[in-house]
Coordinates of N, CA and C in Angstrom, one line a residue:
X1 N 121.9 -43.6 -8.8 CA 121.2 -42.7 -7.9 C 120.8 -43.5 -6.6
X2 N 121.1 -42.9 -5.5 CA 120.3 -43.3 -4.3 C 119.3 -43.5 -4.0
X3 N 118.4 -44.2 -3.4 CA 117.1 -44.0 -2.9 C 117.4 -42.9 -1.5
X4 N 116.8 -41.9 -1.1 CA 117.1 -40.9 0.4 C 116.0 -41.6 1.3
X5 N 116.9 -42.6 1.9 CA 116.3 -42.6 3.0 C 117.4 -43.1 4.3
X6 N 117.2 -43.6 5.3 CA 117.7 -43.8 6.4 C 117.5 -45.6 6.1
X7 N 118.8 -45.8 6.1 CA 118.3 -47.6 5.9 C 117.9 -48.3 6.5
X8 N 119.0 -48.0 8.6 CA 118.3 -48.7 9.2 C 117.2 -48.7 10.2
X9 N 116.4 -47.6 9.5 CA 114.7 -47.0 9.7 C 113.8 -47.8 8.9
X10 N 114.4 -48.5 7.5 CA 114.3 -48.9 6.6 C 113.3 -50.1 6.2
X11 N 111.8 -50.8 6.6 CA 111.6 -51.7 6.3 C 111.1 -52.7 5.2
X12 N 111.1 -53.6 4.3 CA 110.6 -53.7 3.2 C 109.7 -55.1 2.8
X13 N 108.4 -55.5 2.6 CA 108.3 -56.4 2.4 C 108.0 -56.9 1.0
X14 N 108.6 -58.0 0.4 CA 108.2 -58.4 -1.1 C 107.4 -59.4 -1.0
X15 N 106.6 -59.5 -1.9 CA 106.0 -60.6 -1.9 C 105.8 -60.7 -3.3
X16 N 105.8 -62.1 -3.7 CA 105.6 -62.6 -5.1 C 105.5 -64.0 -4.7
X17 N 103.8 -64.4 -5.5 CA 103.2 -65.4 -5.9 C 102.9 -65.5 -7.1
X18 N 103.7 -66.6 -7.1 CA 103.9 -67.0 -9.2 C 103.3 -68.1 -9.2
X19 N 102.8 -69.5 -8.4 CA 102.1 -70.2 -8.6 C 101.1 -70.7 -7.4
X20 N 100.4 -70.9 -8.2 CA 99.0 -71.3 -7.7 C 98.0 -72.8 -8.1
X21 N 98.8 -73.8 -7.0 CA 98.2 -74.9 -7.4 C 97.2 -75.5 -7.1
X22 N 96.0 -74.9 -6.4 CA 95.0 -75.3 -5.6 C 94.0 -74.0 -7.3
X23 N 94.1 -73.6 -8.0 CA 93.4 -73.5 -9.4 C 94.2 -72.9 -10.3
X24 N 95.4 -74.0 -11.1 CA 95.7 -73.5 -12.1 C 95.5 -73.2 -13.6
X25 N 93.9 -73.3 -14.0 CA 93.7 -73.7 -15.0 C 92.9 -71.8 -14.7
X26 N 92.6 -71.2 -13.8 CA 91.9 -70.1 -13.7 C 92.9 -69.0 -13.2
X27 N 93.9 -69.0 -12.3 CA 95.1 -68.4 -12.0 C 96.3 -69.0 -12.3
X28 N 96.6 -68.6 -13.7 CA 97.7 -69.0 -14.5 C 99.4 -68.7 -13.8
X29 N 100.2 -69.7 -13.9 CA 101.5 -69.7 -13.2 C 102.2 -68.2 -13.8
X30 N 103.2 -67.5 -13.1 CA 103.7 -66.6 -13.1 C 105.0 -66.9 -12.7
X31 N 106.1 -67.8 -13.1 CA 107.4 -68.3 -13.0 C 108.5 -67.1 -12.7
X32 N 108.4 -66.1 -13.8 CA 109.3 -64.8 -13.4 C 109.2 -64.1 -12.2
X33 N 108.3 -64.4 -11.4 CA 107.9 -63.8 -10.1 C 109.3 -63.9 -9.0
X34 N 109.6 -64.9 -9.0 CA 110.6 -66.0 -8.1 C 111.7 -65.0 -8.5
X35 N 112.2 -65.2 -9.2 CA 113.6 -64.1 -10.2 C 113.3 -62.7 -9.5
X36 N 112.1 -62.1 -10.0 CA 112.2 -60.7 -9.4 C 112.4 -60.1 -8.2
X37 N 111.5 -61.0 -7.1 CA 111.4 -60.9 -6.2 C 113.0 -61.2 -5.4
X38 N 114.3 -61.9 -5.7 CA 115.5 -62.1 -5.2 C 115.9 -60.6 -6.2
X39 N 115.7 -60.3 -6.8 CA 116.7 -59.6 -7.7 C 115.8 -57.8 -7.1
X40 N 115.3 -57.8 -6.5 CA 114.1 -56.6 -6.0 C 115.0 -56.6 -4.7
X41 N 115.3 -57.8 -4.4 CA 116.1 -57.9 -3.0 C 117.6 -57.3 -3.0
X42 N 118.3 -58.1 -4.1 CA 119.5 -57.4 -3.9 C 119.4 -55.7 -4.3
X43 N 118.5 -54.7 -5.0 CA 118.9 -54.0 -5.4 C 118.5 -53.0 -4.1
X44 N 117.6 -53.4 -3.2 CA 117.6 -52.8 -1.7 C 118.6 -53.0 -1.2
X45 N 119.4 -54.2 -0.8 CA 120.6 -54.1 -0.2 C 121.8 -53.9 -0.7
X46 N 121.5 -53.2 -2.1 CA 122.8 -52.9 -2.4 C 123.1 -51.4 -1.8
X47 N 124.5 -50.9 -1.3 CA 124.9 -49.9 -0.6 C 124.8 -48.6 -1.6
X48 N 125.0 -49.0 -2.6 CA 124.8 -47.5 -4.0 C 123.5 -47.5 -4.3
X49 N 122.7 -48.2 -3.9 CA 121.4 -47.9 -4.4 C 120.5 -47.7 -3.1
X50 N 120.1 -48.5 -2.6 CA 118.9 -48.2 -1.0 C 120.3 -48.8 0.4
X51 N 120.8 -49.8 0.3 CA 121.7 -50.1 1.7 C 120.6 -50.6 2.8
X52 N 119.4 -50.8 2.6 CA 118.4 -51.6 3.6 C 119.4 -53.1 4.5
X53 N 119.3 -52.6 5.0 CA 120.0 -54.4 5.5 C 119.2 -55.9 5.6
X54 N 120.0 -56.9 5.1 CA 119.1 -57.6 4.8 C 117.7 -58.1 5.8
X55 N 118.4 -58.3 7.0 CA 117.0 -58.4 7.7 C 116.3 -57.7 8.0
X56 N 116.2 -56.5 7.7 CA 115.0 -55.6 7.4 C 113.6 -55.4 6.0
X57 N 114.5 -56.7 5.6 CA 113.8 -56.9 4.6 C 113.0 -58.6 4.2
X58 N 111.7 -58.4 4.3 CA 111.3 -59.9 4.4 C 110.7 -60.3 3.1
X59 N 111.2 -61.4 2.3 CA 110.6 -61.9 1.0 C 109.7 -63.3 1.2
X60 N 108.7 -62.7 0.4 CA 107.5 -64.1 0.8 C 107.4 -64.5 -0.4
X61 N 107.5 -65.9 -0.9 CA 107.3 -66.2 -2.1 C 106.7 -67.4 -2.1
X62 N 105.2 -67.4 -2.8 CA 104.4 -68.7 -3.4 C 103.9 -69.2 -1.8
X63 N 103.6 -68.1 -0.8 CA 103.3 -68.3 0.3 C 101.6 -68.8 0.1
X64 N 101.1 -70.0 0.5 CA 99.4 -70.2 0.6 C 98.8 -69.8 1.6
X65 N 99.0 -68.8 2.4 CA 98.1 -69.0 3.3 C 98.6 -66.9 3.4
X66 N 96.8 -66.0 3.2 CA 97.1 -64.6 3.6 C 97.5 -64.4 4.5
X67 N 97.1 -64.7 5.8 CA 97.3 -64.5 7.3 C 98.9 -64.3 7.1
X68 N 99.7 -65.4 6.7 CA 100.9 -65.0 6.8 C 101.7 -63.6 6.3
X69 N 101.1 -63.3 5.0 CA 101.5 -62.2 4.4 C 100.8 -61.1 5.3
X70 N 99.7 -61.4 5.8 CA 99.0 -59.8 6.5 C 99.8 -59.9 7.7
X71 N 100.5 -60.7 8.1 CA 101.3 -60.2 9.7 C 103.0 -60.1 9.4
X72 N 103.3 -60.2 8.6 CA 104.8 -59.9 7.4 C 104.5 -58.5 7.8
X73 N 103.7 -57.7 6.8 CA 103.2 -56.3 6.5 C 103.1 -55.6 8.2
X74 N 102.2 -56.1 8.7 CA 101.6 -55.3 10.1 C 103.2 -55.9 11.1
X75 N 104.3 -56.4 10.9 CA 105.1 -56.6 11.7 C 105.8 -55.5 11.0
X76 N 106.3 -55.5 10.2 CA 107.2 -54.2 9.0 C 106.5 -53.3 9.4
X77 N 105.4 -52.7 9.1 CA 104.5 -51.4 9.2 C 105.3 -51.1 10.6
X78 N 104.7 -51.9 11.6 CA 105.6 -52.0 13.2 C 106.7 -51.0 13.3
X79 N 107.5 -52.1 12.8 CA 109.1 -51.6 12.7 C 110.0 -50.8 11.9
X80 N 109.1 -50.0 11.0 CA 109.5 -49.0 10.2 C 109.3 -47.5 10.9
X81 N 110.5 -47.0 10.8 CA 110.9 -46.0 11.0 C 110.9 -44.5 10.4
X82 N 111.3 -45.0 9.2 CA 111.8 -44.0 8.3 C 110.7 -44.1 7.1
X83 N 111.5 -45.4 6.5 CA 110.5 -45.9 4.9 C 109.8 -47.0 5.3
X84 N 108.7 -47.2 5.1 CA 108.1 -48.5 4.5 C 107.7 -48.7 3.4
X85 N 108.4 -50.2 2.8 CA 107.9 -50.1 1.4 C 107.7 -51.9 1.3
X86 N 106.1 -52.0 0.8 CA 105.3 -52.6 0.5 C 105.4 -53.6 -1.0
X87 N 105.6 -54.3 -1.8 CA 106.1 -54.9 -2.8 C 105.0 -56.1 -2.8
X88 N 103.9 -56.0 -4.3 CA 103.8 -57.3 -4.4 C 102.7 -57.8 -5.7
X89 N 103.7 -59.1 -5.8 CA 103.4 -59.3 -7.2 C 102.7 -60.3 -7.6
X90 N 101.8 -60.8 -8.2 CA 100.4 -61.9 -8.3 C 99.7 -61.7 -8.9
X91 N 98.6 -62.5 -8.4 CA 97.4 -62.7 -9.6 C 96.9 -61.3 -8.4
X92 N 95.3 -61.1 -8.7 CA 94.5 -60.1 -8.1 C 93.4 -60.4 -8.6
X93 N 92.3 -60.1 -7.6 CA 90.6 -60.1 -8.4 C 89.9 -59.1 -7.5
X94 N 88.9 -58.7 -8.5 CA 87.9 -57.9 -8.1 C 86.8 -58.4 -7.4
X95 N 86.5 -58.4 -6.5 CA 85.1 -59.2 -5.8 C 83.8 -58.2 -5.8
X96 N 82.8 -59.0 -6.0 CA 81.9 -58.4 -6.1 C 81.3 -57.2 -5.2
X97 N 81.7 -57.0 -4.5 CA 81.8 -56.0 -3.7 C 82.7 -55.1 -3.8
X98 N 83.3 -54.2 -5.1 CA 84.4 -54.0 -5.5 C 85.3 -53.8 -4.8
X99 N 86.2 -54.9 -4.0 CA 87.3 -54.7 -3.5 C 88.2 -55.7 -4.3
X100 N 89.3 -55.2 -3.7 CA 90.7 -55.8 -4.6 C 90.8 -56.9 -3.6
X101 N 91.2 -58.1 -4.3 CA 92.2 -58.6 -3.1 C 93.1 -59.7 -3.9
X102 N 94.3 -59.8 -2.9 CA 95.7 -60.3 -3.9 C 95.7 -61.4 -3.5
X103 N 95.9 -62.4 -4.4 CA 95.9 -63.9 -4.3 C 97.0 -64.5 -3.8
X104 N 97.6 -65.5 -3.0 CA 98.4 -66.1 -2.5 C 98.3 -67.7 -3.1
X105 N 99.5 -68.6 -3.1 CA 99.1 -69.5 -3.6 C 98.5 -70.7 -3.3
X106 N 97.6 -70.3 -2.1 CA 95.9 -71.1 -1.6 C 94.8 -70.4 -2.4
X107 N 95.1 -69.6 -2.9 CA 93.9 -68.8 -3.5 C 93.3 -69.5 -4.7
X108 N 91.7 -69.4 -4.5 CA 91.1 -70.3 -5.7 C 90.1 -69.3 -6.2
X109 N 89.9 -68.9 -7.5 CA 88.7 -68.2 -8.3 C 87.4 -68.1 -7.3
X110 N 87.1 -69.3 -7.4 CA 85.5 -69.6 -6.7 C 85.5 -69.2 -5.5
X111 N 86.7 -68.7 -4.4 CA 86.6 -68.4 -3.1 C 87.3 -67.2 -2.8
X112 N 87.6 -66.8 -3.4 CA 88.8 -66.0 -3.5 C 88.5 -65.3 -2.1
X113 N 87.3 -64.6 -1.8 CA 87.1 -63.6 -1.2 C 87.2 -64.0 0.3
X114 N 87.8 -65.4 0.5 CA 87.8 -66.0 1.6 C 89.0 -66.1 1.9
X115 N 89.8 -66.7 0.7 CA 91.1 -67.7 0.4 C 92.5 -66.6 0.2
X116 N 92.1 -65.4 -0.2 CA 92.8 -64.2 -0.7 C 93.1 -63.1 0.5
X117 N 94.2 -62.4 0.6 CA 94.3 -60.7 1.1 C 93.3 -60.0 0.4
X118 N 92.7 -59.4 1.2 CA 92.1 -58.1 1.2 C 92.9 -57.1 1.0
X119 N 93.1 -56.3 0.2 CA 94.1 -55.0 -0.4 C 93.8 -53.7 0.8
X120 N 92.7 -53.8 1.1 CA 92.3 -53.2 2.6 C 93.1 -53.6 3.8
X121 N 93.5 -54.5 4.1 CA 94.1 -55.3 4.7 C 95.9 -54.5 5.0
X122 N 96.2 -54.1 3.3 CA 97.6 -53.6 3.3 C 97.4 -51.9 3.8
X123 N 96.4 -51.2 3.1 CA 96.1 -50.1 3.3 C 96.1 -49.8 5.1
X124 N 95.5 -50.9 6.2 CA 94.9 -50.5 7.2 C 96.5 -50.2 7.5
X125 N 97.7 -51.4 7.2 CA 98.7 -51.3 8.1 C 99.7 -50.2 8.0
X126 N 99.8 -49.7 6.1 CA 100.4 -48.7 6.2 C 100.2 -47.5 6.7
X127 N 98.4 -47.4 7.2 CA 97.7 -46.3 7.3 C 98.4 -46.0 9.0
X128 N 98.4 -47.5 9.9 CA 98.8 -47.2 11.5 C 100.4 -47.8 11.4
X129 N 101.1 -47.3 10.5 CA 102.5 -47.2 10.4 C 103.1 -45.7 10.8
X130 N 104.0 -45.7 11.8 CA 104.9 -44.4 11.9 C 105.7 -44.3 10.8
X131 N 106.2 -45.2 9.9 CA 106.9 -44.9 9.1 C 106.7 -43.3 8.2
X132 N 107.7 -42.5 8.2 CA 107.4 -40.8 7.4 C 106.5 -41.4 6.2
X133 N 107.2 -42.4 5.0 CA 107.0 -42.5 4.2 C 107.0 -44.2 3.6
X134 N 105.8 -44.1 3.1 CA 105.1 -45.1 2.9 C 105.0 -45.2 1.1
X135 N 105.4 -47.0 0.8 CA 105.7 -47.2 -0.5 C 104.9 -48.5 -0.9
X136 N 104.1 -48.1 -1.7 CA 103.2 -49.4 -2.4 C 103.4 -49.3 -3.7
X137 N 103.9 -50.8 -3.8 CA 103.5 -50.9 -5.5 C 102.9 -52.6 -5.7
X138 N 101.9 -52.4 -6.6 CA 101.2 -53.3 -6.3 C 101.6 -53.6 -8.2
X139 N 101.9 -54.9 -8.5 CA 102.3 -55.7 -9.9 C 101.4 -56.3 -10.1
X140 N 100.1 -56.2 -10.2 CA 98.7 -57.7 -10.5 C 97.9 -56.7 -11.6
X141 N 97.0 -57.4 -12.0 CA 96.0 -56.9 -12.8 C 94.8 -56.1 -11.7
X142 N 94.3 -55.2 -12.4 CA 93.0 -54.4 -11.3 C 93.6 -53.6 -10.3
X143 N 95.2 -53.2 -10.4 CA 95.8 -52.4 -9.3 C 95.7 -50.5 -9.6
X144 N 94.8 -50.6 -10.9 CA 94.8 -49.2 -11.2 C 93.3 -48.6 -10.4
X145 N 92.3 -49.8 -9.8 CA 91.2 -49.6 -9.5 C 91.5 -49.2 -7.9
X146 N 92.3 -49.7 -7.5 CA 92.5 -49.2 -5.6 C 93.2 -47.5 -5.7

């Protein structure tokens, strides 16, 4: 089956952080991340399934630093047309202020709320996206709470 959309309207970001060496004794490695995230890729650019072209589609992987991933998103949100679809897979924590936010692999327990995306962060860009339609799926623990 198809995905229905317009491809080259089409924009997609993945993200998958499977390790985390600045605390891995508290945010445990996630190795299958790496795999998914190429294989998430091909199945957008395949022509029987979505046909996205590849540079419409950006993969961030075991990136340390959020800022990078928050301007990935808010550049895609940008340039999406048709679909935007949002992808990403990690550790996640709840902060005491109950917000979500997804860990990158600078992210440390003890800071998180510093060191981490804000899930608010994803929300604002899909929210000031023209894109018709808008696609999140978020793969971490605590993603049933947003």
């Amino acid at each position: 089956m198809r995905l229905n959309t317009v491809p080259e309207e089409t924009h997609a970001v993945l993200v998958g952080i499977g390790s985390y060496p600045h605390d891995p004794e508290r945010l445990s490695p996630i190795p299958a991340i790496r795999n998914n995230i190429h294989a998430l890729k091909r199945i957008l650019t395949n022509d029987e399934i979505a046909g996205i072209p590849a540079p419409n589609i950006t993969t961030i992987i075991d990136e340390l630093s959020f800022p990078n991933v928050d301007v990935a998103v808010r550049e895609a949100a940008e340039s999406a047309k048709e679909t935007l679809i949002v992808y990403y897979a990690g550790h996640a924590l709840a902060g005491n202020d109950r917000k979500l936010y997804l860990a990158v692999s600078g992210t440390t327990e003890k800071r998180f709320e510093k060191n981490a995306l804000p899930f608010e962060n994803l929300v604002e860009s899909l929210d000031t996206s023209a894109a018709k339609r808008k696609i999140l799926v978020l793969d971490c623990r605590f993603a049933g709470k947003v």
